[in-house]
Coordinates of C-alpha atoms (C1' of nucleotides) in Angstrom, one line a residue:
Chain O
M773 CA 4.8 45.7 47.6
K774 CA 3.8 42.9 44.8
H775 CA 7.2 40.8 45.4
D776 CA 5.0 37.7 46.5
V777 CA 3.2 36.9 43.0
P778 CA 3.2 32.7 42.5
P779 CA 6.2 32.1 40.8
D780 CA 3.9 31.2 37.5
S781 CA 2.3 34.5 38.0
I782 CA -0.3 35.1 35.0
P783 CA -1.2 38.4 35.9
P784 CA -4.8 38.1 36.9
R785 CA -7.0 35.0 37.6
G786 CA -10.6 35.3 36.6
H787 CA -8.8 37.4 33.4
E788 CA -7.6 34.0 32.1
A789 CA -10.6 32.1 32.7
K790 CA -12.4 34.7 30.5
R791 CA -9.6 34.5 27.7
A792 CA -9.8 30.4 27.9
S793 CA -13.6 30.7 27.6
I794 CA -13.5 33.0 24.7
M795 CA -10.4 30.9 22.9
D796 CA -13.0 27.9 23.6
A797 CA -16.2 29.5 22.1
A798 CA -14.6 31.4 18.9
G799 CA -12.9 27.9 17.9
E800 CA -16.1 26.4 18.1
V801 CA -17.8 29.1 16.0
F802 CA -15.0 29.8 13.5
C803 CA -15.0 26.1 13.0
R804 CA -19.0 26.0 12.3
E805 CA -19.9 28.9 10.7
S806 CA -16.5 29.6 8.9
F807 CA -14.6 33.1 9.3
A808 CA -16.8 35.1 7.3
G809 CA -20.0 33.6 8.7
A810 CA -19.1 33.7 12.5
N811 CA -19.8 36.8 14.3
I812 CA -18.5 38.4 17.6
D813 CA -21.8 38.6 19.2
M814 CA -22.2 34.6 18.5
I815 CA -19.0 34.1 20.0
A816 CA -19.8 36.1 23.1
A817 CA -22.9 34.9 23.5
E818 CA -21.4 30.9 23.9
A819 CA -18.3 32.6 26.0
G820 CA -20.6 33.9 28.4
V821 CA -18.9 36.9 27.9
S822 CA -19.7 40.7 26.7
R823 CA -18.7 41.5 23.3
Q824 CA -16.3 44.3 24.3
T825 CA -14.4 42.0 26.5
I826 CA -13.3 40.3 23.2
Y827 CA -12.3 43.5 21.9
N828 CA -10.4 44.0 25.1
H829 CA -8.6 40.7 24.7
H830 CA -8.1 40.2 21.0
G831 CA -8.6 43.9 19.2
D832 CA -10.4 42.4 16.3
K833 CA -11.7 39.5 14.5
E834 CA -9.0 38.5 12.4
K835 CA -6.6 38.7 15.2
L836 CA -8.7 36.3 17.2
F837 CA -8.4 34.0 14.5
V838 CA -5.1 34.1 14.2
A839 CA -5.0 33.3 17.9
I840 CA -6.8 30.6 17.6
V841 CA -5.2 28.8 14.6
R842 CA -1.7 29.2 16.8
D843 CA -3.3 27.9 19.8
L844 CA -4.8 24.9 18.1
T845 CA -1.6 24.1 16.0
E846 CA 0.0 24.6 19.2
R847 CA -2.1 21.9 20.8
C848 CA -2.4 19.5 18.5
N849 CA 1.5 19.2 17.9
A850 CA 1.6 18.5 21.6
G851 CA -1.1 15.7 21.5
I852 CA 0.6 14.1 18.5
F853 CA 3.9 14.2 19.6
A854 CA 2.9 12.4 22.8
T855 CA 0.7 9.9 21.0
I856 CA 4.2 9.4 19.1
S857 CA 5.8 8.9 22.1
T858 CA 3.6 5.9 22.7
F859 CA 5.0 4.2 19.1
P860 CA 5.7 0.3 19.7
D861 CA 9.4 0.4 19.3
Q862 CA 9.9 -2.9 20.8
P863 CA 6.3 -4.4 20.2
K864 CA 5.3 -7.9 21.7
D865 CA 2.7 -8.4 18.8
L866 CA 3.6 -6.3 16.2
E867 CA -0.1 -6.4 14.2
A868 CA -1.9 -5.8 17.7
D869 CA 0.5 -3.1 18.8
L870 CA 0.5 -1.0 15.4
I871 CA -3.4 -1.3 15.4
A872 CA -3.5 0.0 18.7
F873 CA -1.0 2.9 18.1
A874 CA -2.9 3.8 14.6
V875 CA -6.4 3.6 16.8
R876 CA -4.6 6.4 19.1
M877 CA -3.4 8.4 16.6
T878 CA -7.1 8.6 14.9
R879 CA -8.8 9.1 18.2
N880 CA -6.8 11.3 20.0
C881 CA -5.1 13.3 17.2
I882 CA -7.7 13.6 14.3
C883 CA -11.1 12.9 16.0
N884 CA -10.8 15.1 19.0
R885 CA -12.2 18.6 19.3
D886 CA -8.4 20.2 18.4
G887 CA -8.1 18.0 15.3
K888 CA -11.5 18.4 13.9
F889 CA -11.4 21.9 14.3
L890 CA -7.8 22.6 13.2
R891 CA -8.5 20.5 10.2
K892 CA -11.6 22.5 9.3
L893 CA -10.4 25.8 9.7
I894 CA -6.8 24.8 7.4
Q895 CA -9.3 23.5 4.7
T896 CA -11.8 26.3 4.9
E897 CA -9.3 29.3 5.3
G898 CA -5.9 28.1 4.3
E899 CA -6.1 29.6 1.0
R900 CA -6.6 32.8 2.4
Y901 CA -4.2 33.1 4.9
P902 CA -0.7 32.2 3.1
E903 CA 1.4 33.1 6.5
L904 CA -0.3 31.4 8.9
F905 CA -0.6 28.2 6.7
A906 CA 3.1 28.6 5.8
E907 CA 3.6 28.2 9.9
W908 CA 1.0 25.5 10.4
R909 CA 2.6 23.5 7.8
E910 CA 6.2 24.0 9.2
Q911 CA 5.1 23.4 13.2
G912 CA 2.8 20.5 12.1
P913 CA 2.7 18.1 9.2
G914 CA 7.1 19.3 8.7
R915 CA 7.5 18.5 12.4
T916 CA 5.5 15.5 12.9
W917 CA 6.1 13.4 9.6
P918 CA 9.6 13.0 10.3
A919 CA 9.2 11.9 14.1
I920 CA 6.9 9.1 12.8
A921 CA 9.3 8.3 9.9
A922 CA 12.1 8.1 12.3
R923 CA 10.2 5.5 14.6
F924 CA 9.5 3.2 11.4
A925 CA 13.0 3.3 10.6
R926 CA 13.8 2.2 14.0
L927 CA 11.4 -0.4 13.8
A928 CA 12.6 -1.5 10.1
H929 CA 16.3 -1.3 12.0
A930 CA 15.3 -3.6 14.6
G931 CA 14.5 -6.3 12.1
F932 CA 10.3 -6.1 12.6
L933 CA 9.8 -4.6 8.9
D934 CA 11.1 -4.6 5.5
I935 CA 11.0 -0.8 4.6
E936 CA 13.2 1.4 2.2
D937 CA 11.6 4.7 2.5
P938 CA 10.6 5.3 6.0
D939 CA 9.3 8.7 5.1
V940 CA 6.7 7.0 2.3
A941 CA 6.0 4.1 4.8
A942 CA 5.0 6.5 7.3
R943 CA 2.4 8.3 5.1
Q944 CA 0.8 5.0 3.7
F945 CA 0.8 3.5 7.4
Q946 CA -1.3 6.9 8.3
A947 CA -3.3 6.4 4.9
L948 CA -4.4 2.6 5.4
A949 CA -5.2 3.4 8.8
N950 CA -7.5 5.9 7.8
A951 CA -8.8 4.6 4.4
E952 CA -12.1 4.1 5.7
L953 CA -13.2 7.1 7.3
Q954 CA -12.6 9.6 4.7
T955 CA -15.7 10.1 3.5
T956 CA -16.9 10.9 7.3
F957 CA -14.1 12.8 7.8
M958 CA -15.1 15.0 4.6
L959 CA -18.4 16.0 6.0
G960 CA -16.6 16.9 9.7
G961 CA -18.6 14.1 11.0
T962 CA -16.8 11.6 13.9
P963 CA -16.5 8.1 13.3
T964 CA -17.4 5.6 16.4
D965 CA -15.0 3.8 18.1
D966 CA -16.1 0.8 16.0
E967 CA -15.4 2.0 12.8
V968 CA -11.7 3.4 13.7
L969 CA -11.0 0.0 15.2
Q970 CA -12.2 -1.5 11.8
S971 CA -10.2 0.8 9.4
A972 CA -7.3 0.7 11.8
T973 CA -7.2 -3.3 11.9
H974 CA -7.7 -3.3 7.9
G975 CA -4.7 -0.8 7.4
V976 CA -2.3 -2.4 9.7
R977 CA -3.2 -6.2 8.0
T978 CA -2.7 -4.5 5.0
F979 CA 0.6 -2.3 5.9
L980 CA 2.4 -5.6 7.5
R981 CA 0.8 -7.6 4.7
A982 CA 3.2 -5.0 2.2
F983 CA 6.0 -4.4 4.8
A984 CA 6.2 -7.4 7.5
K985 CA 9.5 -9.0 7.5
R986 CA 9.5 -12.4 5.7
Q987 CA 11.2 -15.3 7.5
P988 CA 11.4 -18.7 6.0
A989 CA 10.4 -20.1 8.9
A990 CA 6.8 -19.8 10.6
D991 CA 6.1 -17.7 13.6
A992 CA 7.4 -14.9 12.4
Q993 CA 7.6 -11.9 14.7
K994 CA 8.4 -13.1 17.9
H995 CA 11.9 -14.1 16.8
S996 CA 12.7 -11.3 14.3
A997 CA 13.1 -9.1 17.4
L998 CA 16.2 -11.4 18.3
A999 CA 17.5 -11.1 15.0
G1000 CA 17.2 -7.3 14.9
A1001 CA 19.1 -7.2 18.6
Chain F
M1428 CA -44.4 28.8 -36.8
K1429 CA -41.9 27.1 -34.1
H1430 CA -41.9 24.1 -35.0
D1431 CA -38.6 24.1 -36.4
V1432 CA -36.7 24.4 -33.3
P1433 CA -33.6 22.0 -33.0
P1434 CA -34.1 18.6 -31.4
D1435 CA -32.6 19.1 -28.4
S1436 CA -34.3 22.5 -27.9
I1437 CA -33.1 24.1 -24.4
P1438 CA -34.9 27.0 -24.8
P1439 CA -32.9 30.3 -25.9
R1440 CA -28.9 30.5 -26.8
G1441 CA -27.4 33.4 -25.3
H1442 CA -29.6 32.7 -22.3
E1443 CA -27.8 29.3 -21.7
A1444 CA -24.0 30.8 -22.1
K1445 CA -25.2 33.4 -19.2
R1446 CA -26.7 30.5 -17.3
A1447 CA -22.9 28.8 -17.6
S1448 CA -21.1 31.9 -17.1
I1449 CA -22.9 32.4 -14.0
M1450 CA -22.6 28.7 -12.7
D1451 CA -18.6 28.5 -13.4
A1452 CA -18.5 32.0 -11.6
A1453 CA -20.3 31.1 -8.7
G1454 CA -18.4 27.7 -8.3
E1455 CA -15.6 29.7 -8.3
V1456 CA -16.3 32.4 -5.9
F1457 CA -18.4 30.4 -3.5
C1458 CA -15.5 27.9 -3.3
R1459 CA -12.9 31.1 -2.6
E1460 CA -15.0 32.8 -0.1
S1461 CA -17.0 30.6 1.2
F1462 CA -20.7 30.8 1.1
A1463 CA -21.2 33.3 3.9
G1464 CA -18.0 35.2 2.4
A1465 CA -19.4 35.3 -1.5
N1466 CA -21.4 38.1 -2.3
I1467 CA -23.5 38.4 -5.5
D1468 CA -21.9 41.4 -7.2
M1469 CA -18.5 39.2 -6.6
I1470 CA -20.0 36.2 -9.1
A1471 CA -21.7 39.1 -11.4
A1472 CA -18.7 40.7 -12.0
E1473 CA -16.7 37.5 -12.7
A1474 CA -19.3 36.0 -14.4
G1475 CA -19.5 39.5 -16.9
V1476 CA -23.4 39.4 -16.0
S1477 CA -25.2 42.2 -14.0
R1478 CA -26.6 41.2 -10.3
Q1479 CA -30.1 41.2 -11.7
T1480 CA -29.5 38.4 -14.1
I1481 CA -28.5 36.2 -11.5
Y1482 CA -31.7 36.9 -9.5
N1483 CA -33.6 36.2 -12.7
H1484 CA -31.9 32.8 -13.5
H1485 CA -31.8 31.3 -9.7
G1486 CA -34.0 33.6 -7.5
D1487 CA -31.5 33.6 -4.4
K1488 CA -28.1 33.1 -2.8
E1489 CA -29.3 29.8 -1.5
K1490 CA -30.4 28.4 -4.6
L1491 CA -27.7 29.3 -6.4
F1492 CA -25.4 27.7 -4.5
V1493 CA -27.6 24.4 -4.1
A1494 CA -27.7 24.1 -8.0
I1495 CA -24.0 24.8 -8.2
V1496 CA -23.6 21.5 -5.5
R1497 CA -25.5 19.7 -7.8
D1498 CA -24.0 20.4 -11.0
L1499 CA -20.6 19.8 -9.9
T1500 CA -21.6 16.2 -8.1
E1501 CA -23.2 15.3 -11.4
R1502 CA -20.1 16.6 -13.4
C1503 CA -17.7 15.1 -10.9
N1504 CA -19.8 11.6 -11.0
A1505 CA -19.6 11.7 -14.8
G1506 CA -15.6 12.1 -14.5
I1507 CA -15.4 9.5 -12.1
F1508 CA -17.4 6.5 -13.8
A1509 CA -15.5 7.7 -17.2
T1510 CA -12.6 6.9 -15.5
I1511 CA -13.4 3.5 -13.9
S1512 CA -14.4 2.3 -17.4
T1513 CA -10.8 2.6 -17.8
F1514 CA -10.0 0.2 -14.9
P1515 CA -7.0 -2.6 -16.3
D1516 CA -9.9 -5.5 -16.3
Q1517 CA -6.7 -7.6 -18.6
P1518 CA -3.5 -5.7 -17.3
K1519 CA -0.6 -6.5 -19.4
D1520 CA 1.7 -4.9 -17.1
L1521 CA -0.5 -5.0 -13.7
E1522 CA 2.2 -2.7 -11.9
A1523 CA 1.9 -0.1 -14.6
D1524 CA -1.3 -0.3 -15.5
L1525 CA -2.5 0.1 -11.8
I1526 CA -0.3 3.0 -11.8
A1527 CA -1.4 4.5 -14.5
F1528 CA -5.4 4.3 -13.7
A1529 CA -4.5 5.8 -10.1
V1530 CA -2.6 8.7 -12.2
R1531 CA -5.8 9.2 -14.1
M1532 CA -7.8 9.0 -11.2
T1533 CA -6.0 11.4 -8.8
R1534 CA -5.7 13.8 -12.0
N1535 CA -9.0 13.7 -13.9
C1536 CA -11.3 13.6 -10.7
I1537 CA -9.3 14.5 -7.6
C1538 CA -6.9 17.7 -8.7
N1539 CA -9.2 18.8 -11.4
R1540 CA -11.5 21.7 -11.2
D1541 CA -14.8 20.3 -10.3
G1542 CA -13.0 17.8 -8.2
K1543 CA -11.4 20.2 -6.2
F1544 CA -14.5 22.8 -5.7
L1545 CA -16.7 20.0 -4.8
R1546 CA -14.2 18.7 -2.2
K1547 CA -14.0 22.3 -0.9
L1548 CA -17.7 23.2 -0.8
I1549 CA -18.8 19.6 0.8
Q1550 CA -15.9 20.1 3.3
T1551 CA -16.6 23.8 4.2
E1552 CA -20.3 23.8 4.0
G1553 CA -21.8 20.1 4.2
E1554 CA -22.4 20.3 7.9
R1555 CA -24.7 23.2 7.4
Y1556 CA -26.8 21.5 4.5
P1557 CA -27.5 18.1 5.7
E1558 CA -30.3 17.2 2.7
L1559 CA -27.5 18.3 0.0
F1560 CA -24.7 16.2 2.2
A1561 CA -27.0 13.1 2.0
E1562 CA -27.8 13.4 -1.5
W1563 CA -24.5 13.7 -2.6
R1564 CA -23.3 10.9 -0.2
E1565 CA -25.6 8.8 -2.2
Q1566 CA -25.1 9.7 -5.8
G1567 CA -21.3 10.2 -5.1
P1568 CA -19.2 7.6 -2.6
G1569 CA -22.6 5.8 -2.3
R1570 CA -22.2 4.7 -6.0
T1571 CA -18.3 5.0 -7.1
W1572 CA -16.7 2.6 -4.1
P1573 CA -19.0 -0.1 -5.5
A1574 CA -18.2 0.4 -9.0
I1575 CA -14.4 0.6 -8.2
A1576 CA -14.6 -2.2 -5.4
A1577 CA -16.7 -4.5 -8.5
R1578 CA -13.1 -3.8 -10.1
F1579 CA -11.3 -5.1 -7.8
A1580 CA -12.9 -8.1 -7.2
R1581 CA -12.9 -9.0 -11.1
L1582 CA -9.2 -8.2 -10.8
A1583 CA -8.9 -10.9 -8.3
H1584 CA -11.5 -13.2 -9.8
A1585 CA -9.3 -13.5 -12.6
G1586 CA -6.2 -14.5 -10.4
F1587 CA -4.3 -11.0 -10.7
L1588 CA -5.0 -10.3 -6.8
D1589 CA -5.0 -12.1 -3.7
I1590 CA -7.9 -10.2 -2.1
E1591 CA -10.4 -10.7 0.7
D1592 CA -12.6 -7.8 0.8
P1593 CA -12.7 -5.6 -2.6
D1594 CA -14.6 -2.9 -0.8
V1595 CA -11.9 -2.5 1.7
A1596 CA -9.4 -3.2 -1.0
A1597 CA -10.8 0.1 -3.3
R1598 CA -10.4 1.9 -0.3
Q1599 CA -6.7 1.2 0.6
F1600 CA -6.1 1.5 -3.2
Q1601 CA -7.4 5.1 -3.7
A1602 CA -5.8 6.0 -0.1
L1603 CA -2.3 4.9 -0.9
A1604 CA -2.5 5.9 -4.2
N1605 CA -3.0 10.0 -2.6
A1606 CA -0.7 9.3 0.8
E1607 CA 1.9 11.7 -0.4
L1608 CA -1.1 14.2 -1.5
Q1609 CA -2.9 15.1 1.6
T1610 CA -1.1 17.9 3.0
T1611 CA -1.0 19.4 -0.2
F1612 CA -5.1 18.8 -0.7
M1613 CA -5.7 19.7 3.1
L1614 CA -4.9 23.5 1.8
G1615 CA -6.8 23.2 -1.5
G1616 CA -3.6 23.0 -3.5
T1617 CA -2.8 21.0 -6.9
P1618 CA 0.0 18.9 -6.9
T1619 CA 2.7 18.8 -9.9
D1620 CA 2.4 15.9 -12.7
D1621 CA 5.5 14.6 -11.1
E1622 CA 4.2 14.4 -7.6
V1623 CA 1.3 12.4 -8.5
L1624 CA 2.9 9.9 -10.3
Q1625 CA 5.6 9.7 -7.3
S1626 CA 2.5 9.2 -4.7
A1627 CA 0.6 6.7 -7.6
T1628 CA 4.1 4.9 -7.9
H1629 CA 5.1 4.6 -4.4
G1630 CA 1.4 3.5 -3.6
V1631 CA 0.4 1.0 -6.0
R1632 CA 3.9 -1.1 -5.5
T1633 CA 2.8 -1.4 -1.6
F1634 CA -0.9 -2.3 -2.5
L1635 CA 1.0 -4.9 -5.2
R1636 CA 3.4 -5.9 -1.9
A1637 CA 0.1 -6.4 -0.2
F1638 CA -1.9 -8.0 -2.6
A1639 CA -0.3 -9.5 -5.5
K1640 CA -1.1 -13.0 -6.0
R1641 CA 2.0 -14.9 -4.8
Q1642 CA 3.7 -17.4 -7.3
P1643 CA 5.9 -20.2 -7.0
A1644 CA 7.2 -19.4 -10.3
A1645 CA 9.5 -15.9 -11.0
D1646 CA 7.2 -13.7 -13.7
A1647 CA 4.2 -13.7 -12.1
Q1648 CA 1.6 -11.7 -13.7
K1649 CA 1.4 -12.9 -17.0
H1650 CA 0.4 -16.3 -16.4
S1651 CA -2.2 -15.7 -13.7
A1652 CA -3.9 -14.4 -16.6
L1653 CA -4.6 -18.0 -17.6
A1654 CA -4.8 -19.7 -14.2
G1655 CA -7.9 -16.9 -13.4
A1656 CA -9.8 -17.7 -16.8
Chain Z
dG879 C1' -36.5 47.0 -39.4
dA880 C1' -39.3 45.7 -35.5
dC881 C1' -41.4 42.9 -32.2
dG882 C1' -40.7 40.4 -27.7
dA883 C1' -37.9 38.4 -24.4
dA884 C1' -33.6 39.1 -22.0
dT885 C1' -30.6 41.9 -19.8
dT886 C1' -28.6 46.2 -17.9
dA887 C1' -27.2 50.0 -14.4
dG888 C1' -29.0 52.2 -10.9
dA889 C1' -31.4 53.5 -6.9
dC890 C1' -33.1 51.9 -3.3
dA891 C1' -34.9 49.7 1.9
dA892 C1' -34.2 46.6 5.1
dG893 C1' -30.9 44.1 7.9
dA894 C1' -26.6 42.3 9.7
dG895 C1' -22.1 42.9 11.3
dT896 C1' -17.7 45.7 13.0
dG897 C1' -15.4 48.2 15.9
dT898 C1' -16.0 52.3 19.2
dC899 C1' -17.6 54.8 23.0
dT900 C1' -19.6 55.8 27.4
dA901 C1' -21.0 55.1 32.5
dA902 C1' -22.2 52.0 35.4
dA903 C1' -21.2 47.3 37.7
dT904 C1' -18.2 44.0 39.5
dT905 C1' -14.6 41.7 40.3
dT906 C1' -9.5 41.3 42.9
dA907 C1' -5.8 42.7 45.4
dT908 C1' -4.1 45.6 49.0
Chain U
dA1290 C1' -12.6 48.9 53.1
dT1291 C1' -10.8 50.9 49.1
dA1292 C1' -8.5 51.5 44.9
dA1293 C1' -7.4 50.0 40.7
dA1294 C1' -8.4 46.8 36.9
dT1295 C1' -11.6 44.6 34.3
dT1296 C1' -16.1 43.8 32.5
dT1297 C1' -20.4 45.0 31.2
dA1298 C1' -24.7 46.6 28.6
dG1299 C1' -26.0 49.6 25.7
dA1300 C1' -26.2 53.1 21.9
dC1301 C1' -23.9 54.3 18.2
dA1302 C1' -21.9 55.2 13.3
dC1303 C1' -20.3 53.3 9.6
dT1304 C1' -20.1 49.6 6.1
dC1305 C1' -21.7 45.8 3.4
dT1306 C1' -24.8 42.8 1.7
dT1307 C1' -29.3 41.1 0.1
dG1308 C1' -32.9 41.4 -2.6
dT1309 C1' -36.5 44.2 -5.2
dC1310 C1' -37.6 47.7 -8.2
dT1311 C1' -37.9 50.3 -12.4
dA1312 C1' -37.2 52.5 -16.5
dA1313 C1' -33.5 51.8 -20.4
dT1314 C1' -31.1 49.2 -23.5
dT1315 C1' -29.5 45.0 -26.1
dC1316 C1' -30.3 40.6 -28.1
dG1317 C1' -32.4 37.1 -31.1
dT1318 C1' -35.6 36.2 -34.2
dC1319 C1' -38.8 36.6 -37.7

DNA sequence: GACGAATTAGACAAGAGTGTCTAAATTTAT
DNA sequence: ATAAATTTAGACACTCTTGTCTAATTCGTC
């Protein structure tokens, strides 16, 4: 009798290990070589699996590719939402807290493996897969930008910022935080921790020069918390 | 006697037409299909030329690719420097002039054919051609960023802006101007004129909120010109 | 109109990659 | 231990692509 399968119950066990290993390797290879440049034997070798196993799991090269993009989109979204949940709603030190948030965003969502891979695949193959593209756009930017904007709106409402359009502010925040990393990103490189911190610091400072609530009195941010509450 | 060749004297004439036609088509196809996905027959067909002619002109696929990237880099740089030369050194209306400049930059250097193609090729194949990459980085960003920064430095020195680090300001200006176009660029799309204007307007406004010289009096910019001189 | 250079179509060999198939080996659970 | 499922290596047919070669044709020029 098979009624005692574990409650979670993904069928076998080594089976899933192979599957994960294939996904890993395929992401790496597709990203490095582009869809057309990648070949199944490379992926099989990198995954430590026979070519046939890949065909057993995924059918063909294109289905495998689609599975990779879906998987990366999901994982990246999860990471982004996790990071958004660390947004400083009640900042002690507005500048420091926003810098730290910007650094987390860049490091954990843009520079990490999944972020780099997804970005590259979208850039490289986005035009050839309109449906996949539409799906990513809805699930990714379509959901994350409003979430970030909502956090900035809250911060403004609490009296920390002087913002008219939270959507615009959210995009500008992100753009400023990564302003000095664009060339590196363009080439698929990974900036050092120090470069990330530099760019985030400069970016947040400029952001606050533009949007920090201006007080008549001197020491601004600390008191504005009271004003907002 | 052949001493009466025109002073400019690139050997033949229909020859050069073919060459240009090949470059055009190859750019298009490499960009659309990636290096590995492109094939010579496609390029030949799109150029209206026989496959052999391409081999006569360029030797092989890789040499052709390198020629394309060099060509695009040169043309893009020329466009960028031409646009930089329209930077408002003596603005009548700082906000309006900077917005117009940002729009020119985006439209003529980032959204145009060459800009789109070069960006995509760098993103897609940059990692596979380290020497080409190094060359582009030097000739492109390595020369254009300082040139833009110098313009902002001048504007600051003339009393229009309150900037500490012109290099940082230049990058932030560009980042802000395109902040709302990132998702579109990511997928190789071209934003509408209206979207470009929107993003530039919002970006420049934020930039000026951060960096415009703050005067005690009301109508600021007009007078600061005198102060700088 | 005639010459030489460039272009063309087409065939071609060589190589690489996809996706299928088979029979043997291995793993997993009963 | 045994039975079922999965994985494996290897061979295979097929397609596509590169880069070369040849002979005919077209083009630009004198």
